Amino acid sequence: MGPSIQSVPFLDSHSDTGILVEEIENMFKYSEQFFDLPDNFKVTVPWSAKNVGWEKNPQIRPSAGTADMKESYQLQFGENMKDSWISEAELPNFKDTALNFMRRAQSVSERLMLCFARGLGFADDYFIKAHDVSKLDSQTTLRLLHYFAVDKTVRVPEDHFRAGAHADWDFLTLLFQRPGQSGLEICPGREVVSDFGIGDEWAKSILRVAGDIVCNIGDLLMSWSDDRFKSTFHRVRAPADPETDYYGPRYNIAFFNQPCSSCTIQGPLKKYPAVTGEEFTRNAMNRNFSALKAKKNAMAVEATSLADK
Ligand SMILES: O=C(O)CCC(=O)C(=O)O
Ligand SMILES: [Fe+2]
């Protein structure tokens, strides 16, 4: 596995994932039920800095400078979720269904972690232990996503995305998609994790078979492998062509393998200084917010110079 995926940061895994199509569809059904609730119910579980909860339209990517056209609800296994589960009265069985699905996604992730550990010369359970979801400081997150339907008769401005280009901060991301709900695109990305994602040669990701899982390498694995495995720069384009693009509501489920806060991260070649899981996430967030600030400043300068003309 090692050499074969070093330059292909994107895997489509076929039928034998261990998760049945019906289980994925069942989770999508609960996800739709959640997003169908009026906003005044959803706001009872607001997004918090622990990376859990519901948010609508606020995520601005440094690459785009505009807000993603979406809402999402993030769920975790541990203590962080304490006040963030939608009430049983609002959505019966939601919590049990989501936790079951998360455990299934975790077991697929653990099979992949074992391969990466072997490829890098670590003990088989090295990455599995660092992402132990039974620990109270687990940060692993399931994100339910709902991108709003787009009106075919109105042209979406070119700088508006369903999700602006970015690389994930985690180890691996499993993406569960619905056939027909296209939009995900990938780009070669970058050579070292300390660069910001770059590139403008985009390829469409097409889901071939229901039940396929798209697997993205994240910045954490890139860093932990001393840049051997490249993280995937990706985006979800807004539909632009009524003949070929999907304009309806788009649902997606992302499972982010995040490290436990207390684990230590360093590649076998020690290319980067050792950091804890907590520090890695904090640094990634800070880097994102500085890039966003720089983008906003650049946009403000551009707007002023246009106004002066
Ligand atoms: O909706 C998708 O296909 C991708 C979502 C994504 O990249 C993210 O939430 O980080
Ligand atoms: Fe992503």
GROMACS .gro file of N, CA, C and O in nm, residues 189-250:
model
  248
  189GLY      N    1  -0.271   1.943  -0.510
  189GLY     CA    2  -0.245   1.989  -0.372
  189GLY      C    3  -0.111   2.053  -0.350
  189GLY      O    4  -0.084   2.160  -0.398
  190ARG      N    5  -0.022   1.987  -0.277
  190ARG     CA    6   0.106   2.050  -0.239
  190ARG      C    7   0.210   1.946  -0.203
  190ARG      O    8   0.179   1.829  -0.185
  191GLU      N    9   0.332   1.991  -0.187
  191GLU     CA   10   0.444   1.900  -0.163
  191GLU      C   11   0.480   1.885  -0.016
  191GLU      O   12   0.525   1.781   0.027
  192VAL      N   13   0.463   1.994   0.061
  192VAL     CA   14   0.497   1.985   0.204
  192VAL      C   15   0.380   2.039   0.286
  192VAL      O   16   0.313   2.133   0.245
  193VAL      N   17   0.360   1.980   0.403
  193VAL     CA   18   0.240   2.012   0.480
  193VAL      C   19   0.242   2.157   0.529
  193VAL      O   20   0.138   2.216   0.555
  194SER      N   21   0.364   2.216   0.537
  194SER     CA   22   0.372   2.352   0.588
  194SER      C   23   0.331   2.458   0.483
  194SER      O   24   0.321   2.575   0.515
  195ASP      N   25   0.307   2.417   0.358
  195ASP     CA   26   0.252   2.511   0.257
  195ASP      C   27   0.102   2.516   0.269
  195ASP      O   28   0.041   2.419   0.313
  196PHE      N   29   0.043   2.626   0.219
  196PHE     CA   30  -0.103   2.624   0.211
  196PHE      C   31  -0.141   2.550   0.082
  196PHE      O   32  -0.062   2.546  -0.012
  197GLY      N   33  -0.259   2.485   0.078
  197GLY     CA   34  -0.300   2.409  -0.041
  197GLY      C   35  -0.299   2.499  -0.165
  197GLY      O   36  -0.339   2.614  -0.158
  198ILE      N   37  -0.251   2.446  -0.276
  198ILE     CA   38  -0.247   2.525  -0.399
  198ILE      C   39  -0.287   2.439  -0.518
  198ILE      O   40  -0.296   2.318  -0.504
  199GLY      N   41  -0.303   2.502  -0.633
  199GLY     CA   42  -0.328   2.425  -0.754
  199GLY      C   43  -0.459   2.463  -0.819
  199GLY      O   44  -0.551   2.508  -0.752
  200ASP      N   45  -0.465   2.447  -0.953
  200ASP     CA   46  -0.589   2.481  -1.021
  200ASP      C   47  -0.626   2.380  -1.129
  200ASP      O   48  -0.696   2.409  -1.223
  201GLU      N   49  -0.574   2.256  -1.113
  201GLU     CA   50  -0.613   2.151  -1.209
  201GLU      C   51  -0.708   2.058  -1.138
  201GLU      O   52  -0.667   1.971  -1.061
  202TRP      N   53  -0.837   2.078  -1.160
  202TRP     CA   54  -0.937   2.005  -1.082
  202TRP      C   55  -0.991   1.885  -1.156
  202TRP      O   56  -1.016   1.892  -1.275
  203ALA      N   57  -1.010   1.774  -1.085
  203ALA     CA   58  -1.071   1.655  -1.144
  203ALA      C   59  -1.199   1.623  -1.068
  203ALA      O   60  -1.203   1.636  -0.945
  204LYS      N   61  -1.301   1.581  -1.140
  204LYS     CA   62  -1.428   1.547  -1.074
  204LYS      C   63  -1.416   1.411  -1.007
  204LYS      O   64  -1.355   1.320  -1.061
  205SER      N   65  -1.477   1.397  -0.889
  205SER     CA   66  -1.485   1.265  -0.827
  205SER      C   67  -1.625   1.211  -0.855
  205SER      O   68  -1.724   1.272  -0.817
  206ILE      N   69  -1.632   1.099  -0.924
  206ILE     CA   70  -1.764   1.045  -0.959
  206ILE      C   71  -1.788   0.916  -0.883
  206ILE      O   72  -1.709   0.822  -0.889
  207LEU      N   73  -1.897   0.915  -0.809
  207LEU     CA   74  -1.930   0.795  -0.730
  207LEU      C   75  -1.985   0.690  -0.825
  207LEU      O   76  -2.085   0.711  -0.893
  208ARG      N   77  -1.915   0.578  -0.833
  208ARG     CA   78  -1.956   0.478  -0.932
  208ARG      C   79  -2.065   0.386  -0.877
  208ARG      O   80  -2.160   0.353  -0.945
  209VAL      N   81  -2.048   0.341  -0.754
  209VAL     CA   82  -2.138   0.240  -0.700
  209VAL      C   83  -2.188   0.287  -0.563
  209VAL      O   84  -2.108   0.335  -0.482
  210ALA      N   85  -2.319   0.273  -0.538
  210ALA     CA   86  -2.371   0.310  -0.407
  210ALA      C   87  -2.295   0.230  -0.302
  210ALA      O   88  -2.269   0.110  -0.320
  211GLY      N   89  -2.255   0.292  -0.195
  211GLY     CA   90  -2.180   0.221  -0.090
  211GLY      C   91  -2.031   0.247  -0.099
  211GLY      O   92  -1.956   0.218  -0.005
  212ASP      N   93  -1.983   0.301  -0.212
  212ASP     CA   94  -1.841   0.340  -0.221
  212ASP      C   95  -1.811   0.445  -0.116
  212ASP      O   96  -1.896   0.529  -0.085
  213ILE      N   97  -1.691   0.443  -0.065
  213ILE     CA   98  -1.648   0.546   0.030
  213ILE      C   99  -1.527   0.616  -0.032
  213ILE      O  100  -1.432   0.549  -0.072
  214VAL      N  101  -1.533   0.748  -0.040
  214VAL     CA  102  -1.416   0.824  -0.086
  214VAL      C  103  -1.331   0.851   0.037
  214VAL      O  104  -1.383   0.890   0.142
  215CYS      N  105  -1.200   0.827   0.025
  215CYS     CA  106  -1.113   0.847   0.141
  215CYS      C  107  -1.008   0.953   0.110
  215CYS      O  108  -0.928   0.935   0.019
  216ASN      N  109  -1.011   1.063   0.183
  216ASN     CA  110  -0.912   1.171   0.165
  216ASN      C  111  -0.802   1.159   0.268
  216ASN      O  112  -0.830   1.141   0.387
  217ILE      N  113  -0.679   1.179   0.225
  217ILE     CA  114  -0.569   1.192   0.321
  217ILE      C  115  -0.571   1.335   0.375
  217ILE      O  116  -0.592   1.430   0.299
  218GLY      N  117  -0.555   1.350   0.506
  218GLY     CA  118  -0.557   1.483   0.568
  218GLY      C  119  -0.417   1.532   0.604
  218GLY      O  120  -0.318   1.457   0.597
  219ASP      N  121  -0.410   1.658   0.648
  219ASP     CA  122  -0.281   1.719   0.682
  219ASP      C  123  -0.207   1.643   0.793
  219ASP      O  124  -0.085   1.642   0.798
  220LEU      N  125  -0.285   1.584   0.884
  220LEU     CA  126  -0.221   1.514   0.995
  220LEU      C  127  -0.140   1.395   0.946
  220LEU      O  128  -0.025   1.376   0.985
  221LEU      N  129  -0.199   1.316   0.856
  221LEU     CA  130  -0.124   1.201   0.801
  221LEU      C  131  -0.006   1.251   0.718
  221LEU      O  132   0.103   1.192   0.720
  222MET      N  133  -0.026   1.363   0.648
  222MET     CA  134   0.086   1.417   0.568
  222MET      C  135   0.204   1.451   0.660
  222MET      O  136   0.318   1.415   0.634
  223SER      N  137   0.173   1.519   0.770
  223SER     CA  138   0.278   1.557   0.863
  223SER      C  139   0.340   1.434   0.931
  223SER      O  140   0.462   1.422   0.944
  224TRP      N  141   0.253   1.340   0.970
  224TRP     CA  142   0.296   1.221   1.044
  224TRP      C  143   0.378   1.127   0.956
  224TRP      O  144   0.447   1.037   1.003
  225SER      N  145   0.368   1.146   0.823
  225SER     CA  146   0.446   1.061   0.732
  225SER      C  147   0.563   1.142   0.675
  225SER      O  148   0.618   1.105   0.572
  226ASP      N  149   0.599   1.254   0.741
  226ASP     CA  150   0.707   1.340   0.692
  226ASP      C  151   0.684   1.380   0.546
  226ASP      O  152   0.778   1.378   0.464
  227ASP      N  153   0.558   1.408   0.509
  227ASP     CA  154   0.518   1.452   0.374
  227ASP      C  155   0.521   1.340   0.269
  227ASP      O  156   0.517   1.367   0.149
  228ARG      N  157   0.530   1.216   0.313
  228ARG     CA  158   0.529   1.107   0.215
  228ARG      C  159   0.392   1.092   0.151
  228ARG      O  160   0.378   1.076   0.032
  229PHE      N  161   0.288   1.095   0.235
  229PHE     CA  162   0.151   1.087   0.184
  229PHE      C  163   0.095   1.229   0.179
  229PHE      O  164   0.092   1.298   0.280
  230LYS      N  165   0.049   1.272   0.062
  230LYS     CA  166   0.006   1.411   0.043
  230LYS      C  167  -0.142   1.428   0.078
  230LYS      O  168  -0.224   1.346   0.037
  231SER      N  169  -0.173   1.536   0.148
  231SER     CA  170  -0.315   1.558   0.179
  231SER      C  171  -0.388   1.608   0.055
  231SER      O  172  -0.330   1.669  -0.034
  232THR      N  173  -0.517   1.579   0.051
  232THR     CA  174  -0.598   1.606  -0.068
  232THR      C  175  -0.657   1.745  -0.062
  232THR      O  176  -0.733   1.777   0.030
  233PHE      N  177  -0.626   1.828  -0.161
  233PHE     CA  178  -0.689   1.959  -0.174
  233PHE      C  179  -0.820   1.932  -0.250
  233PHE      O  180  -0.819   1.870  -0.357
  234HIS      N  181  -0.933   1.973  -0.195
  234HIS     CA  182  -1.061   1.938  -0.259
  234HIS      C  183  -1.165   2.048  -0.237
  234HIS      O  184  -1.146   2.135  -0.152
  235ARG      N  185  -1.273   2.043  -0.314
  235ARG     CA  186  -1.378   2.144  -0.303
  235ARG      C  187  -1.508   2.085  -0.354
  235ARG      O  188  -1.508   1.981  -0.422
  236VAL      N  189  -1.620   2.152  -0.324
  236VAL     CA  190  -1.748   2.112  -0.384
  236VAL      C  191  -1.796   2.233  -0.464
  236VAL      O  192  -1.829   2.337  -0.407
  237ARG      N  193  -1.792   2.218  -0.595
  237ARG     CA  194  -1.830   2.330  -0.683
  237ARG      C  195  -1.979   2.356  -0.678
  237ARG      O  196  -2.060   2.265  -0.664
  238ALA      N  197  -2.017   2.483  -0.694
  238ALA     CA  198  -2.160   2.515  -0.708
  238ALA      C  199  -2.199   2.475  -0.850
  238ALA      O  200  -2.118   2.487  -0.942
  239PRO      N  201  -2.322   2.424  -0.868
  239PRO     CA  202  -2.359   2.385  -1.004
  239PRO      C  203  -2.359   2.507  -1.097
  239PRO      O  204  -2.400   2.616  -1.057
  240ALA      N  205  -2.311   2.486  -1.221
  240ALA     CA  206  -2.300   2.598  -1.313
  240ALA      C  207  -2.361   2.566  -1.450
  240ALA      O  208  -2.394   2.656  -1.525
  241ASP      N  209  -2.375   2.436  -1.480
  241ASP     CA  210  -2.425   2.398  -1.612
  241ASP      C  211  -2.551   2.312  -1.597
  241ASP      O  212  -2.544   2.196  -1.556
  242PRO      N  213  -2.669   2.369  -1.633
  242PRO     CA  214  -2.795   2.295  -1.614
  242PRO      C  215  -2.799   2.162  -1.690
  242PRO      O  216  -2.874   2.073  -1.654
  243GLU      N  217  -2.715   2.147  -1.793
  243GLU     CA  218  -2.715   2.021  -1.869
  243GLU      C  219  -2.646   1.909  -1.792
  243GLU      O  220  -2.686   1.794  -1.800
  244THR      N  221  -2.539   1.942  -1.718
  244THR     CA  222  -2.458   1.835  -1.659
  244THR      C  223  -2.455   1.836  -1.505
  244THR      O  224  -2.425   1.734  -1.444
  245ASP      N  225  -2.480   1.951  -1.443
  245ASP     CA  226  -2.456   1.960  -1.298
  245ASP      C  227  -2.582   1.930  -1.216
  245ASP      O  228  -2.694   1.943  -1.263
  246TYR      N  229  -2.557   1.892  -1.091
  246TYR     CA  230  -2.667   1.858  -0.999
  246TYR      C  231  -2.707   1.982  -0.917
  246TYR      O  232  -2.625   2.034  -0.842
  247TYR      N  233  -2.831   2.026  -0.933
  247TYR     CA  234  -2.877   2.149  -0.869
  247TYR      C  235  -2.959   2.125  -0.742
  247TYR      O  236  -2.990   2.219  -0.668
  248GLY      N  237  -3.000   2.000  -0.720
  248GLY     CA  238  -3.088   1.971  -0.606
  248GLY      C  239  -3.013   1.983  -0.474
  248GLY      O  240  -2.893   2.009  -0.471
  249PRO      N  241  -3.084   1.960  -0.361
  249PRO     CA  242  -3.015   1.962  -0.231
  249PRO      C  243  -2.912   1.849  -0.229
  249PRO      O  244  -2.939   1.739  -0.279
  250ARG      N  245  -2.794   1.875  -0.176
  250ARG     CA  246  -2.689   1.773  -0.175
  250ARG      C  247  -2.658   1.736  -0.030
  250ARG      O  248  -2.634   1.824   0.053
   0.00000   0.00000   0.00000
